[in-house]
Coordinates of C-alpha atoms in Angstrom, one line a residue:
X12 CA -25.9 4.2 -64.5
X13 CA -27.7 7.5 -63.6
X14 CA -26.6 9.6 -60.2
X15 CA -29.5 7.9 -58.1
X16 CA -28.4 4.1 -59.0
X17 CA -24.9 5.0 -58.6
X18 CA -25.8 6.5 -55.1
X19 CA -27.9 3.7 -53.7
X20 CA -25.1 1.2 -54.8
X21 CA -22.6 3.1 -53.4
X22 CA -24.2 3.2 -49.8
X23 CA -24.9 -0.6 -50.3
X24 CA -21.4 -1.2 -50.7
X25 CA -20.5 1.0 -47.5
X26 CA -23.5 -0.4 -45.5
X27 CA -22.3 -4.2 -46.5
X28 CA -18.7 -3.4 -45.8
X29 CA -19.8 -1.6 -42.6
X30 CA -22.0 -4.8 -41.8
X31 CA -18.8 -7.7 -42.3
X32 CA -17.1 -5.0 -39.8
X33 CA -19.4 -5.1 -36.8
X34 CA -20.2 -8.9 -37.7
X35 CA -16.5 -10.5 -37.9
X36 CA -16.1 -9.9 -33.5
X37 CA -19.4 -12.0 -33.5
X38 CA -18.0 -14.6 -35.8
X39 CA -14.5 -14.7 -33.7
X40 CA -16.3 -15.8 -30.3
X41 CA -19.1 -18.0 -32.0
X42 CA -16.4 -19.6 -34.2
X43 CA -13.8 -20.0 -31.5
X44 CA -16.3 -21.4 -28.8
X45 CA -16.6 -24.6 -30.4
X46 CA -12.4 -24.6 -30.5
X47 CA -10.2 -26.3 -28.2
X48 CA -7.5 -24.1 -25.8
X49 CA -4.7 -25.0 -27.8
X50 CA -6.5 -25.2 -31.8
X51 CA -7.7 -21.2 -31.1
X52 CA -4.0 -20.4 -30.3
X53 CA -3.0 -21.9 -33.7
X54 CA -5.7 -21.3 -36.0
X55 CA -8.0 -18.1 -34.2
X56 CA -9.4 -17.0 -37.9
X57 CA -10.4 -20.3 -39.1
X58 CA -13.6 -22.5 -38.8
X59 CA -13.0 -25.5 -36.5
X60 CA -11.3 -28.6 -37.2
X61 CA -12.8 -30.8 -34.9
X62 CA -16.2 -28.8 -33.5
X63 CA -16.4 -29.3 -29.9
X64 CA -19.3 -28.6 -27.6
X65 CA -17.5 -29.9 -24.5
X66 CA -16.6 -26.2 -23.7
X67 CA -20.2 -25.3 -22.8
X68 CA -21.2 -27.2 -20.5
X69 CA -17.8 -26.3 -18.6
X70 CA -18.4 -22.7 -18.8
X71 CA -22.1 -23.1 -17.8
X72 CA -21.0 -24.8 -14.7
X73 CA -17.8 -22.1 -13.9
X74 CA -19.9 -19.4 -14.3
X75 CA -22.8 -20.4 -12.1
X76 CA -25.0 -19.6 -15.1
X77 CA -28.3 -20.3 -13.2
X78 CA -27.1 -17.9 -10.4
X79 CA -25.5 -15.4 -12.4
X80 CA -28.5 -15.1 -15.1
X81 CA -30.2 -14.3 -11.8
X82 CA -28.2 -11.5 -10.5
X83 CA -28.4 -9.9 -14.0
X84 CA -31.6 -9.9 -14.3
X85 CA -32.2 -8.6 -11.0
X86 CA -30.1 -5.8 -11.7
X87 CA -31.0 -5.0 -15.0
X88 CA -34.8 -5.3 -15.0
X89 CA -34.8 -3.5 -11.3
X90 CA -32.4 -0.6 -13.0
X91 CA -34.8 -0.3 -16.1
X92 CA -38.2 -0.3 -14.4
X93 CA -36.8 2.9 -12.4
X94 CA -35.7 4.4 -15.1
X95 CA -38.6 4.0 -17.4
X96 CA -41.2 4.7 -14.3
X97 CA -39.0 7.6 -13.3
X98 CA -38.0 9.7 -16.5
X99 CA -41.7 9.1 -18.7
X100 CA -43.0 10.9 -15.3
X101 CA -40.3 13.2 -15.4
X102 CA -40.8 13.9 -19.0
X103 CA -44.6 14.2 -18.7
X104 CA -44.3 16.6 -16.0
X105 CA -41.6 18.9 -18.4
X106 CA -43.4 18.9 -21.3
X107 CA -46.9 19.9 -19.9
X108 CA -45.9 22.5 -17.8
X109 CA -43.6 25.3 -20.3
X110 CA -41.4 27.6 -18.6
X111 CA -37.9 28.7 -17.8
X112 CA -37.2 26.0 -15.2
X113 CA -38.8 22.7 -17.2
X114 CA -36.7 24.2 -20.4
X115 CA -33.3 24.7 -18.0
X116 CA -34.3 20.9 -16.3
X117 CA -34.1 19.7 -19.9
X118 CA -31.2 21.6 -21.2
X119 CA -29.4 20.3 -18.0
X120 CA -30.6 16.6 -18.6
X121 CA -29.8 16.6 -22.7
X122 CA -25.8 18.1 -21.8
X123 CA -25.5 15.6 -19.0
X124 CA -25.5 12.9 -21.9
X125 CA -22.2 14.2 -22.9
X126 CA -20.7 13.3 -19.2
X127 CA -18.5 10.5 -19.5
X128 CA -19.2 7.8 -16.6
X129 CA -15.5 8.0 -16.0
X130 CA -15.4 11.5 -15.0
X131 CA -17.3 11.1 -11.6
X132 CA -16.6 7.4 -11.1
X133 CA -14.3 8.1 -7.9
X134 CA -16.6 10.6 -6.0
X135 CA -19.9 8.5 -7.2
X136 CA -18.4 4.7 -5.5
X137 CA -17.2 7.3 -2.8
X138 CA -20.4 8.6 -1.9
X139 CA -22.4 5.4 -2.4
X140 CA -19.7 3.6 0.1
X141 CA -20.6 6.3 2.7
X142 CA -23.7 5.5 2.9
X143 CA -23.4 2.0 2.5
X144 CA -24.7 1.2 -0.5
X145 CA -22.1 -0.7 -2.6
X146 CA -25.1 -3.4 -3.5
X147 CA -27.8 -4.3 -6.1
X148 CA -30.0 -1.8 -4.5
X149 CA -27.2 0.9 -5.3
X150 CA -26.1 -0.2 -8.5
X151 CA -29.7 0.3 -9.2
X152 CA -30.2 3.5 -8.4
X153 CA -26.2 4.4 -10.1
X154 CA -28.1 3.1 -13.2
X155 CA -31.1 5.4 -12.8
X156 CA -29.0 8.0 -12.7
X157 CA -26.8 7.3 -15.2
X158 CA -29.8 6.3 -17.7
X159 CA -32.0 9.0 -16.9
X160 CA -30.8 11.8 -19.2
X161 CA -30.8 9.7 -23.0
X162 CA -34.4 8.1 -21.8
X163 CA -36.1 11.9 -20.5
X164 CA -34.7 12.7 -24.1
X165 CA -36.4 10.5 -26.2
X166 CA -39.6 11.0 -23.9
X167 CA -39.4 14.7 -24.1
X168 CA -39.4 14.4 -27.5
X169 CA -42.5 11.8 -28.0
X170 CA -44.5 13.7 -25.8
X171 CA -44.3 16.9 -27.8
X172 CA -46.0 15.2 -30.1
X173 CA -49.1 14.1 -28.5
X174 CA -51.8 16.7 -28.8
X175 CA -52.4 18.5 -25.3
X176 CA -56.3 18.6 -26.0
X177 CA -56.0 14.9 -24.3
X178 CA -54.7 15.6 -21.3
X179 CA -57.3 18.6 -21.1
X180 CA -60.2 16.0 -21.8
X181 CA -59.2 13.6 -19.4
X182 CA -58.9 16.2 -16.8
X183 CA -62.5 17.1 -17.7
X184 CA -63.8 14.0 -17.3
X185 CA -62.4 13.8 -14.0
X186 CA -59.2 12.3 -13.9
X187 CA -56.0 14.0 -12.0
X188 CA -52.7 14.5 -13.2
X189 CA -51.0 10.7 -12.4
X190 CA -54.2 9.5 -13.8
X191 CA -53.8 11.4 -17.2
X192 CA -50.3 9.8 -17.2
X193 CA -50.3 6.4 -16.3
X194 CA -53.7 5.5 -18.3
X195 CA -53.4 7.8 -21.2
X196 CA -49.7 8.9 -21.8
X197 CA -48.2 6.2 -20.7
X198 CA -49.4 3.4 -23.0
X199 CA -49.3 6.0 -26.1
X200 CA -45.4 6.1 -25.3
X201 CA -44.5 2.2 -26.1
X202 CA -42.3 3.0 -28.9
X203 CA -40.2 4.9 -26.7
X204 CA -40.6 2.5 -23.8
X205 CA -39.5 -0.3 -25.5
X206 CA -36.5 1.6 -27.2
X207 CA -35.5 2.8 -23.3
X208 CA -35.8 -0.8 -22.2
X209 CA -33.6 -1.7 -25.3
X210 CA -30.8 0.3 -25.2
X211 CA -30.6 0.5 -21.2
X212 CA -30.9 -3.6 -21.0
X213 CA -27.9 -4.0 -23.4
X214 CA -26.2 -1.8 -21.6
X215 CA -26.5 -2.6 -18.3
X216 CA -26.7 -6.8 -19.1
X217 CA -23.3 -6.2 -20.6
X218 CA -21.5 -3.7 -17.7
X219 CA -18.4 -4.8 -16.2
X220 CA -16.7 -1.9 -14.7
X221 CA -19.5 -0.5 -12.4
X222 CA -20.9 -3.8 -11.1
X223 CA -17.2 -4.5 -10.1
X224 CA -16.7 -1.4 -8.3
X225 CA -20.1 -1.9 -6.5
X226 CA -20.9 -5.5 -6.0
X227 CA -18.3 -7.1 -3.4
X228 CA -20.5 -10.1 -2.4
X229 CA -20.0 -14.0 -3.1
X230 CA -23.3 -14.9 -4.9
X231 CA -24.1 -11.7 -5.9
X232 CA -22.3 -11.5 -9.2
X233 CA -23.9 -10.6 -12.6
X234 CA -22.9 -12.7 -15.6
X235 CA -20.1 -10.4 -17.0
X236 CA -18.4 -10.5 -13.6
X237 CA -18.2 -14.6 -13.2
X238 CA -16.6 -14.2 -16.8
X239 CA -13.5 -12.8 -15.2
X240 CA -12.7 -15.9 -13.1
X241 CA -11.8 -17.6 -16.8
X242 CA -8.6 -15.0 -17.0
X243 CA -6.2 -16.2 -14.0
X244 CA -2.9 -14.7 -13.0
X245 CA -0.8 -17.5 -15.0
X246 CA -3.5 -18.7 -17.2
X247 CA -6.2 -17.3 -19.8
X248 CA -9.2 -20.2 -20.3
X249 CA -9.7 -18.5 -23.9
X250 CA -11.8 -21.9 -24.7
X251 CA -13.9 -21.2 -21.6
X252 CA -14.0 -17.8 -21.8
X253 CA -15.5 -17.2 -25.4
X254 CA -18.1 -20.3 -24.2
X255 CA -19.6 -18.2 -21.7
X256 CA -19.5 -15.3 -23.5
X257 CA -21.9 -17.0 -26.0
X258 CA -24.3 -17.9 -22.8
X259 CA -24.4 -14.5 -22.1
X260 CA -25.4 -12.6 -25.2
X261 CA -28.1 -15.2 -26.3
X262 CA -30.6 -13.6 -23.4
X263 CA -29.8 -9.8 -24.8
X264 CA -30.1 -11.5 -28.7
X265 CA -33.5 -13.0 -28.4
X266 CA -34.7 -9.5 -26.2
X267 CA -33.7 -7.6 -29.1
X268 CA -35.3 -9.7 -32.0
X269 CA -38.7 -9.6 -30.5
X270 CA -38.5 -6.0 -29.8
X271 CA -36.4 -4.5 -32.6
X272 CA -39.2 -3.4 -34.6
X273 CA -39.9 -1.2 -32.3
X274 CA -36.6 0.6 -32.0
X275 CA -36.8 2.8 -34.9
X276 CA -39.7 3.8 -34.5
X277 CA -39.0 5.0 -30.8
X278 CA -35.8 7.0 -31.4
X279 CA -37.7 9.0 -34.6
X280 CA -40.5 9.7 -31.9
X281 CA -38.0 10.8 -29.3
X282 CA -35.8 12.9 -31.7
X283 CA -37.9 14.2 -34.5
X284 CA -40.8 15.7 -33.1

């Protein structure tokens, strides 16, 4: 076996073994929602015994599915429309007009990525509470903010590679500066959009810990929050629990599939050229 064979077998065996690690969660809550309570105590590794769907349409009924789907996707497809509206301008605006300041906004945005969310949680629910916005409106805009630096990144970066000569035609031919961005940049930059919309919807479809700090309100509760009420003080509705689970990731799952052949292609654009 010559060095090149020997190489590509040897990352096939990483990659595979890498694979069975990220897979075997997945297989643990499939697996186990079809369990009884008491059989996932006993045997958690194992396939079924006796396959049960009975815990589905429990935990579709406990969670308020119909509701709770709602709230999510209120909040995530309100958080990702600001983002992606917000930084592709952003981005536009930074990468067509060079100087000192665009190159220290960007510098500022690309180390902000490195800012854990933990580090200003306290000061950020503060703030929000002050004004009174501890809602879906607020968790939006927490989102925007929180999103903006990664998605300014990988537009930065996809923009540096469209030739200016476009914008400067377009300008000749009458358009302004929004015009040049929405009809022109914008739709050459789905790639990246749809690698934004990606990465931000899995993010914020799946968020526990800021929607509980933010949203207070009966009936306002995204999917990941009605979870919780499976895990009581005395009891854990494991059963239940890894049910609704299941429910929730299917939504994110089929997102992804349709759009994953875009992904790739989006972060090389955003972090290559």
């Amino acid at each position: 076996m010559n060095g090149k064979s020997y190489s590509r077998y040897s990352f096939m065996i990483i990659g595979g073994l890498t694979s069975l690690l990220w897979i075997y969660p997945f297989y643990l809550v499939i697996v186990n929602s079809f369990k009884t309570r008491g059989e996932i105590f006993t045997s958690p590794l194992n396939l079924p015994i006796d396959a049960t769907l009975a815990n589905y349409p429990v935990a579709f009924a406990r969670l308020d599915f119909i509701q709770s789907f709602f709230n999510s996707t209120i909040v995530t497809a309100g958080s990702i429309a600001l983002i992606v509206f917000c930084t592709s301008m952003a981005a536009y605006a930074l990468s067509r007009r060079p100087s000192k300041t665009s190159s220290m906004i960007y510098f500022i945005f690309a180390i902000l990525m490195l800012v854990p969310f933990q580090s200003i949680m306290i000061p950020l629910i503060a703030i929000f509470g002050k004004v009174d916005m501890l809602n879906r409106t607020g968790l939006a805009i927490m989102y925007l903010g929180l999103g903006s630096s990664l998605a300014i990144f990988l537009y930065f970066g996809a923009l540096r590679g469209i030739p200016k000569a476009l914008d400067e035609a377009a300008i000749m031919d009458g358009c302004n500066r929004f015009q040049v961005y929405w009809y022109i940049m914008f739709p050459m930059l789905k790639s990246t959009t749809v690698t934004v919309i990606v990465l931000n919807a899995i993010w914020f479809w799946n968020d526990y810990l800021l929607p509980s700090l933010v949203i207070n309100r009966a009936g306002m509760h995204t999917i990941p929050l009605r979870t919780f009420y499976f895990f009581g003080e005395y009891s854990r509705q494991w059963n239940l629990a890894l049910a609704g689970l299941v429910l929730a990731i299917i939504p994110i799952i089929i997102l992804y599939m349709f759009l994953q052949k875009y992904i790739i292609k989006g972060i090389s654009d955003g972090s290559v050229k």
